[in-house]
mmCIF file with all atom_site columns, C-alpha atoms and ligand atoms in Angstrom:
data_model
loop_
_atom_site.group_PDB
_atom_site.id
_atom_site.type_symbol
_atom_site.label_atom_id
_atom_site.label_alt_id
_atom_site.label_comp_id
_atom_site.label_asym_id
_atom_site.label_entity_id
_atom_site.label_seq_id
_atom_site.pdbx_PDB_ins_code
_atom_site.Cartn_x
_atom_site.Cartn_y
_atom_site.Cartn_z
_atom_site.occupancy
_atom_site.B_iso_or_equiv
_atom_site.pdbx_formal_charge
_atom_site.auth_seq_id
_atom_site.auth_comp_id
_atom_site.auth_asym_id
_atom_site.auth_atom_id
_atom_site.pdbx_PDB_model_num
ATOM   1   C  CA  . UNK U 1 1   ? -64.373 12.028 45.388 1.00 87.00 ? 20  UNK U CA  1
ATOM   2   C  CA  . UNK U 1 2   ? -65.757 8.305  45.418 1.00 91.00 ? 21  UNK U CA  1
ATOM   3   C  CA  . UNK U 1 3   ? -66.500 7.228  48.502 1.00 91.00 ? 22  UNK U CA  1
ATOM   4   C  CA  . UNK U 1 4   ? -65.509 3.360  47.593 1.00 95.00 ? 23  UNK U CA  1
ATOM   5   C  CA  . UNK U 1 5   ? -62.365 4.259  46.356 1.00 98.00 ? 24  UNK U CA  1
ATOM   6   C  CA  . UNK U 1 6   ? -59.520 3.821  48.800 1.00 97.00 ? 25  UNK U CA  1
ATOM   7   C  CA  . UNK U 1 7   ? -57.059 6.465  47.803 1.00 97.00 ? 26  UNK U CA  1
ATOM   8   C  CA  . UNK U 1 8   ? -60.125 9.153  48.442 1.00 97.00 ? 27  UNK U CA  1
ATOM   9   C  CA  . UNK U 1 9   ? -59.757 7.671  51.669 1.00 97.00 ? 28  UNK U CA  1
ATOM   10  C  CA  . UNK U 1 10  ? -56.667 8.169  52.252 1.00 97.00 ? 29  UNK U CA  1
ATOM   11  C  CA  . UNK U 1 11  ? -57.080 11.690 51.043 1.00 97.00 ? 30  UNK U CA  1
ATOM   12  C  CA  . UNK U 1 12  ? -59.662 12.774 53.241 1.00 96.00 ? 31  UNK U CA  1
ATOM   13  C  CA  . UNK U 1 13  ? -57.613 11.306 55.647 1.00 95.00 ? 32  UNK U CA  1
ATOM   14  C  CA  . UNK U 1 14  ? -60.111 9.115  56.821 1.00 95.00 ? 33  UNK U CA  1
ATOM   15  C  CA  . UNK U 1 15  ? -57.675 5.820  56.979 1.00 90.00 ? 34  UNK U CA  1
ATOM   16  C  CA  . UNK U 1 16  ? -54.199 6.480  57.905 1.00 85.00 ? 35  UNK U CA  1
ATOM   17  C  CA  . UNK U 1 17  ? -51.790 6.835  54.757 1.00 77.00 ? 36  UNK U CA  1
ATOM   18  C  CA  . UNK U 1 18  ? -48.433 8.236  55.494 1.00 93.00 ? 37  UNK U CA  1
ATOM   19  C  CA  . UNK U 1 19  ? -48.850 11.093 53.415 1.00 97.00 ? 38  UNK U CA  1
ATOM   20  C  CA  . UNK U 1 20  ? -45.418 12.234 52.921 1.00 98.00 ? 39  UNK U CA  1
ATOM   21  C  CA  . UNK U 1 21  ? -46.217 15.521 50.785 1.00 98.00 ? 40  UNK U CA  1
ATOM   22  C  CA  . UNK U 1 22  ? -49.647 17.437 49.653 1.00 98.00 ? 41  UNK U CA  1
ATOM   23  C  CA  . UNK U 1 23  ? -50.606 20.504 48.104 1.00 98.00 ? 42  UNK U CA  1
ATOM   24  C  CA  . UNK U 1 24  ? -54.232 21.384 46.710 1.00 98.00 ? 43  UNK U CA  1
ATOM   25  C  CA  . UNK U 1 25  ? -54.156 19.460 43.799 1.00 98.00 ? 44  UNK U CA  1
ATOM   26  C  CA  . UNK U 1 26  ? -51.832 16.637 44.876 1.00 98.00 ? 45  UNK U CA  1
ATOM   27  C  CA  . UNK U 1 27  ? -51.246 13.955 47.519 1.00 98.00 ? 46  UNK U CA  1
ATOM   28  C  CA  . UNK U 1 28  ? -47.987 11.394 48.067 1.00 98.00 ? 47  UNK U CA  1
ATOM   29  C  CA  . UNK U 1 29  ? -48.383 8.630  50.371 1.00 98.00 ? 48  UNK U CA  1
ATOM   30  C  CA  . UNK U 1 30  ? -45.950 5.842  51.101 1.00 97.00 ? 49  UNK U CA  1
ATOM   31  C  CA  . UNK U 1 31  ? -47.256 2.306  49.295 1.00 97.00 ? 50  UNK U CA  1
ATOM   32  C  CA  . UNK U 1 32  ? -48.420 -0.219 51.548 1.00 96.00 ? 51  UNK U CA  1
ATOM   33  C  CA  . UNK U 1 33  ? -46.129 -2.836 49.526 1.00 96.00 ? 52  UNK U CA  1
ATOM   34  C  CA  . UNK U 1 34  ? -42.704 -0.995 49.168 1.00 96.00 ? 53  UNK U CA  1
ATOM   35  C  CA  . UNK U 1 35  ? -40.657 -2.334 45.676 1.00 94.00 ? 54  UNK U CA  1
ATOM   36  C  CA  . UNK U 1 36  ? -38.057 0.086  46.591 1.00 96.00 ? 55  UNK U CA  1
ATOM   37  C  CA  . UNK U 1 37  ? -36.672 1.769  49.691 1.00 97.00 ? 56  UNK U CA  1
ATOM   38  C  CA  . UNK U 1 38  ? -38.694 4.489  48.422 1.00 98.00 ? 57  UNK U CA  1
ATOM   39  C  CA  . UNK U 1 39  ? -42.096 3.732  47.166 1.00 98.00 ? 58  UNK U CA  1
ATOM   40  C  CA  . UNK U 1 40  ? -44.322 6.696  47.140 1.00 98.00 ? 59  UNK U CA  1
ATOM   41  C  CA  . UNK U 1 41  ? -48.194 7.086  45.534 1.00 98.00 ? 60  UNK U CA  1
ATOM   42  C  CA  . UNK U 1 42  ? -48.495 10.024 44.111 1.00 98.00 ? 61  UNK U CA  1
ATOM   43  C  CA  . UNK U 1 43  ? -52.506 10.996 43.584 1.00 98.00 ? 62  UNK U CA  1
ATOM   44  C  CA  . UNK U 1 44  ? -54.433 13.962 42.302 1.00 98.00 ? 63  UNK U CA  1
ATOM   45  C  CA  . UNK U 1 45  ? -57.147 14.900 44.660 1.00 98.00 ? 64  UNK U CA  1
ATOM   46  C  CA  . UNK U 1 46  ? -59.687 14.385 42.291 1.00 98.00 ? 65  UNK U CA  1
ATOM   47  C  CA  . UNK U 1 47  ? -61.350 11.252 41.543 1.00 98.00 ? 66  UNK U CA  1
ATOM   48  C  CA  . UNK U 1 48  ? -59.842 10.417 38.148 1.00 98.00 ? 67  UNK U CA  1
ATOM   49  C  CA  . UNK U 1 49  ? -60.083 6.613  36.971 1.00 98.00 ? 68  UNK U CA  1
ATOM   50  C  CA  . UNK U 1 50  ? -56.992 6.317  35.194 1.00 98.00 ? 69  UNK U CA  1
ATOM   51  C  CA  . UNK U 1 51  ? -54.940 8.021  32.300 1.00 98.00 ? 70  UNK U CA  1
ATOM   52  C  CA  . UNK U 1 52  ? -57.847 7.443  30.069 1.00 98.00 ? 71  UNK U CA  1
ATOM   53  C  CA  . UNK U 1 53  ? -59.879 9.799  32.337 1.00 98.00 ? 72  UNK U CA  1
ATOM   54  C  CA  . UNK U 1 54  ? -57.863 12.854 31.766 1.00 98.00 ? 73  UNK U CA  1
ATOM   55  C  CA  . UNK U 1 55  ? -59.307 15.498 29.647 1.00 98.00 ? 74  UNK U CA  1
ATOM   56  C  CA  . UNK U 1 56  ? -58.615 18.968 29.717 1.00 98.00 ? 75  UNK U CA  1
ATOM   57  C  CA  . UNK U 1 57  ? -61.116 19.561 32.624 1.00 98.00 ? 76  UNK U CA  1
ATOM   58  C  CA  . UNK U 1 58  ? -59.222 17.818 35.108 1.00 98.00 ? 77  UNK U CA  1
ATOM   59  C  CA  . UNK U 1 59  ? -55.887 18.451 33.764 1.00 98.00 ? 78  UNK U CA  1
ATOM   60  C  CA  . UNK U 1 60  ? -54.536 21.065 36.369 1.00 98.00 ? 79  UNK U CA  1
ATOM   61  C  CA  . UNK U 1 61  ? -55.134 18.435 38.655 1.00 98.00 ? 80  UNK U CA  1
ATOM   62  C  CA  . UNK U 1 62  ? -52.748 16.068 36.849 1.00 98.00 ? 81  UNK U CA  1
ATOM   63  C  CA  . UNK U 1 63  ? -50.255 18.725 35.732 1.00 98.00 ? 82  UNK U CA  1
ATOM   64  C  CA  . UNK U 1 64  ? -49.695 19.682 39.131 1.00 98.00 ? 83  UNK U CA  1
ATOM   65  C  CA  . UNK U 1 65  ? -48.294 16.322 39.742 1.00 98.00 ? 84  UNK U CA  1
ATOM   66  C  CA  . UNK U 1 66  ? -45.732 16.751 37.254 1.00 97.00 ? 85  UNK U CA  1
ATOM   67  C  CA  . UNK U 1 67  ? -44.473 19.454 39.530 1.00 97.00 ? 86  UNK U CA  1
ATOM   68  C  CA  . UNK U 1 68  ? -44.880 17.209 43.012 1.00 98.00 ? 87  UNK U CA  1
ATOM   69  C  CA  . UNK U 1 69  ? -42.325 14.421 41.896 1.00 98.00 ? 88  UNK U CA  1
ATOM   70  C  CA  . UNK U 1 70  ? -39.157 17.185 42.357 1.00 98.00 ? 89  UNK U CA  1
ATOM   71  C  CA  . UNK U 1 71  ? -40.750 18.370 45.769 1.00 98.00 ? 90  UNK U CA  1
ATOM   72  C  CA  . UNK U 1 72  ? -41.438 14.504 46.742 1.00 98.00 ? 91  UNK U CA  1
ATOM   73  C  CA  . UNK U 1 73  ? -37.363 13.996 45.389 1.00 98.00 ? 92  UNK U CA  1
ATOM   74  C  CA  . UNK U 1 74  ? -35.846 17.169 47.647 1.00 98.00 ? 93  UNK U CA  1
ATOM   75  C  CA  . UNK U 1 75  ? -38.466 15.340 50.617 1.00 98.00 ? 94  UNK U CA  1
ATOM   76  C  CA  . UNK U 1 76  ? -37.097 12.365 50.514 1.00 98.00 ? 95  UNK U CA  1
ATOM   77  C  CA  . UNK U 1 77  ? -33.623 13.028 49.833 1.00 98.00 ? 96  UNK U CA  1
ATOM   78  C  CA  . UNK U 1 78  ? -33.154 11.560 46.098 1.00 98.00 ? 97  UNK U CA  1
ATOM   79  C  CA  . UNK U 1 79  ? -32.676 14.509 43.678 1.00 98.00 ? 98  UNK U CA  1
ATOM   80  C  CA  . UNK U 1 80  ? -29.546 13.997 43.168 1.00 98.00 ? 99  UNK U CA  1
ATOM   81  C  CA  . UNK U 1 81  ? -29.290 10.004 42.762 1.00 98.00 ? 100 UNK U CA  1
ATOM   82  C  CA  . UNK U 1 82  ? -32.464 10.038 40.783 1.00 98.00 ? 101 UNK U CA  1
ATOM   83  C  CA  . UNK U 1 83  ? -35.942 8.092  40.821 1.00 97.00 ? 102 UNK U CA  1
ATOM   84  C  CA  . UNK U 1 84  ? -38.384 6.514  38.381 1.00 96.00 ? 103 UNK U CA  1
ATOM   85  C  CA  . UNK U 1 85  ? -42.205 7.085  37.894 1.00 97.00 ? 104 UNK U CA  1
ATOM   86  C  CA  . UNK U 1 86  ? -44.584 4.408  36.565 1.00 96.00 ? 105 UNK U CA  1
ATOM   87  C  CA  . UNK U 1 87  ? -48.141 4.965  35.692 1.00 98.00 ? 106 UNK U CA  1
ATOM   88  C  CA  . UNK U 1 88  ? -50.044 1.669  35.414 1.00 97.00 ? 107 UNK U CA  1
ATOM   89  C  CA  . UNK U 1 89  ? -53.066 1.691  33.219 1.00 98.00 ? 108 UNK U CA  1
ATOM   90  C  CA  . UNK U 1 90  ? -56.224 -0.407 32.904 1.00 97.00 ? 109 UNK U CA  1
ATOM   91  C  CA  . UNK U 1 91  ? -56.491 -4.185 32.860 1.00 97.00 ? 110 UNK U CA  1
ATOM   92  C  CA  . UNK U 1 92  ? -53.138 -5.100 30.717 1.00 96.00 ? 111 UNK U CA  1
ATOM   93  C  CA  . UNK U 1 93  ? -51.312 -1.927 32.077 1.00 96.00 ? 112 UNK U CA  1
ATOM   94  C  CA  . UNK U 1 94  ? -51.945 -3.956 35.975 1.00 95.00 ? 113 UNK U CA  1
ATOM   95  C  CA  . UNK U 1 95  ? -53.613 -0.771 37.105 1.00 98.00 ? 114 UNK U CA  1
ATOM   96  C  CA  . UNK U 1 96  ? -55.258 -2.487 40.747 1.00 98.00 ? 115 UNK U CA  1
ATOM   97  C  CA  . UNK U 1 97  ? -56.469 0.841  42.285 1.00 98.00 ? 116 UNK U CA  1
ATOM   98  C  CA  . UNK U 1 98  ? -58.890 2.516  40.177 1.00 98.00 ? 117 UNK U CA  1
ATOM   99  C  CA  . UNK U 1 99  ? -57.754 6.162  40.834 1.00 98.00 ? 118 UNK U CA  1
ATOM   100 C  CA  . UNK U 1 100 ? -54.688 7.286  38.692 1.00 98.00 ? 119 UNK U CA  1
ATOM   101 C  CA  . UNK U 1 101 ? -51.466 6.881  40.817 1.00 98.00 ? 120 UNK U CA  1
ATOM   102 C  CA  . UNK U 1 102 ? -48.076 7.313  40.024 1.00 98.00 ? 121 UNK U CA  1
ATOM   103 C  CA  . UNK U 1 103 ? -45.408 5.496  41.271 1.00 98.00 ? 122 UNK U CA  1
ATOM   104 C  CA  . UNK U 1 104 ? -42.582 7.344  42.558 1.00 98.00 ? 123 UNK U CA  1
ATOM   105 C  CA  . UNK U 1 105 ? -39.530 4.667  43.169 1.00 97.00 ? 124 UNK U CA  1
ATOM   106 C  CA  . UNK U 1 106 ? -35.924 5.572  44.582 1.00 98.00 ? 125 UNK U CA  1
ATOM   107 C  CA  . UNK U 1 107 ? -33.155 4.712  46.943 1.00 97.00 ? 126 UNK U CA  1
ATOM   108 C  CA  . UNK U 1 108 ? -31.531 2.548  44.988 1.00 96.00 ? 127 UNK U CA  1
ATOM   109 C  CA  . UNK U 1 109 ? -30.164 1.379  41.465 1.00 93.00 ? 128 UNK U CA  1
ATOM   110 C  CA  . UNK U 1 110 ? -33.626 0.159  39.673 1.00 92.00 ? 129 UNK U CA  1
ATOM   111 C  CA  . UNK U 1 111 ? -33.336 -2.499 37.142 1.00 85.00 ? 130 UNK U CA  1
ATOM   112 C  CA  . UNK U 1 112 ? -32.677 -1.933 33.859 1.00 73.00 ? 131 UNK U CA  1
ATOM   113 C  CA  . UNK U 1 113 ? -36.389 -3.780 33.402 1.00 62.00 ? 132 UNK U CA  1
ATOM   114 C  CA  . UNK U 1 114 ? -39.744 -2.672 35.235 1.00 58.00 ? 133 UNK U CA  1
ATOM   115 C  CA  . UNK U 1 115 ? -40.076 -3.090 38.261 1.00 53.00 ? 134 UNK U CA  1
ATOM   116 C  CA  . UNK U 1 116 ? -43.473 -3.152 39.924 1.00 56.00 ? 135 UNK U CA  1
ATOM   117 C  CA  . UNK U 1 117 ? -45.414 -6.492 40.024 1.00 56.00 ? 136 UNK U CA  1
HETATM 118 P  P1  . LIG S 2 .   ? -51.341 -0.497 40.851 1.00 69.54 ? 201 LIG S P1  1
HETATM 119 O  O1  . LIG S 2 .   ? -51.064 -1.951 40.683 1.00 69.54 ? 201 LIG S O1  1
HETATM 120 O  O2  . LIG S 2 .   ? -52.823 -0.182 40.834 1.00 69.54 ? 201 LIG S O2  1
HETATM 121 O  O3  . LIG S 2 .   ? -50.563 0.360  39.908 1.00 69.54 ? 201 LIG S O3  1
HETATM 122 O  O4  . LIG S 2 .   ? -50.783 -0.115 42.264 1.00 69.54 ? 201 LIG S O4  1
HETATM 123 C  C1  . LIG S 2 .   ? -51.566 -0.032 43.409 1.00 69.54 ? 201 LIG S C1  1
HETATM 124 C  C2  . LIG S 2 .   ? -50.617 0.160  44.560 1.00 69.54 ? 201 LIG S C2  1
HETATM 125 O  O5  . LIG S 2 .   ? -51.366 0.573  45.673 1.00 69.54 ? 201 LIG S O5  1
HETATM 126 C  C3  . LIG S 2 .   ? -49.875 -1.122 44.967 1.00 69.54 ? 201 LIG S C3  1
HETATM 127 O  O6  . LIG S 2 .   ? -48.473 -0.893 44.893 1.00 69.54 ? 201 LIG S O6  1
HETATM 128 C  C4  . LIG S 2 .   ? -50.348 -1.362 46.403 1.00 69.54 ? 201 LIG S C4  1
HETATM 129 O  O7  . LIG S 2 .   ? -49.301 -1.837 47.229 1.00 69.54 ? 201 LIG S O7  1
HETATM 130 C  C5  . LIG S 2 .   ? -50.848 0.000  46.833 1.00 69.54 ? 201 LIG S C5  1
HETATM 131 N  N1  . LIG S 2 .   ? -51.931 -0.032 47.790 1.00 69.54 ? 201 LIG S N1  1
HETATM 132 C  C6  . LIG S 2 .   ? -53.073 -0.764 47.710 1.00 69.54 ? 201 LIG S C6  1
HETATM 133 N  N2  . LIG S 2 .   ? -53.870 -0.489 48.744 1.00 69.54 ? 201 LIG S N2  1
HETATM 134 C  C7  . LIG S 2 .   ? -53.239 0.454  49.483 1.00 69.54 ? 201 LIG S C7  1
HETATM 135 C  C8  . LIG S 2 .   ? -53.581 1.144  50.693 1.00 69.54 ? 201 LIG S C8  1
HETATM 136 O  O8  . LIG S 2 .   ? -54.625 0.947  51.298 1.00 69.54 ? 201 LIG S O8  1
HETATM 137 N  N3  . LIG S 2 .   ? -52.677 2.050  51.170 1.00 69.54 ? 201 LIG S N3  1
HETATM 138 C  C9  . LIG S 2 .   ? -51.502 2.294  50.526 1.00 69.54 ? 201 LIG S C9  1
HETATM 139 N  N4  . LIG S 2 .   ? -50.690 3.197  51.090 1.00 69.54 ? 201 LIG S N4  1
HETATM 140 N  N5  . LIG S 2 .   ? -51.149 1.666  49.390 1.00 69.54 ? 201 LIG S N5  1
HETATM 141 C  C10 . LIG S 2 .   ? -52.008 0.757  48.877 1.00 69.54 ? 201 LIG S C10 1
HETATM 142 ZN ZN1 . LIG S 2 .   ? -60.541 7.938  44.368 1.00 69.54 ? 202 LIG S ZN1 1
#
């Protein structure tokens, strides 16, 4: 964990971060700046940077959020009308927080065109 970094924050549960859904590996808070009616962070609990930090020592961490989305979807009531998942990366990607986050977005038709700016 870094002890700068805000989303380690928000996993220690140091600052308050509507966590909506954990697990060992994994935590899902709401964003601070919803772009949908459903706007979800979805974080491993390990401090990696961003998708260029994964390597196959950290990779449970980031497999195990494959898994979370469809518990975070039956949570919040969208399985069945769907969701999206973005992954910004790095400067061009318009990664802000440096800890890799996916964005889980729902409750209602998305745009053909993306989404999060
Ligand atoms: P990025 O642009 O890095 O992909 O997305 C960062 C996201 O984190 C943004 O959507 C922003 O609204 C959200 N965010 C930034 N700071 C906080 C915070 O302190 N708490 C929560 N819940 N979300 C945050
Ligand atoms: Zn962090």
């Amino acid at each position: 964990m870094d002890e700068n970094c805000i989303f380690c924050k928000i996993i220690k549960k140091e600052i308050p971060g509507s966590i909506v859904y954990e697990n060992d590996y994994v935590c899902a808070f709401k964003d601070l700046h919803p772009v949908a009616p459903v706007h979800i962070l979805v974080v491993p609990k390990k401090h990696i940077v961003s998708l260029e930090d994964v390597s196959e020592e950290n990779l449970e961490y980031v497999a195990k959020i494959q898994l979370a989305f469809r518990e975070i979807a039956k949570i919040t009531g969208v399985s069945q009308n769907g969701y999206r998942v973005i992954c910004n990366c790095g400067e061009d990607g318009g990664q802000e927080v440096k800890h890799l986050h996916y964005h889980f977005l729902a409750g209602k038709k998305l745009g053909a065109k993306i989404v999060h700016d």
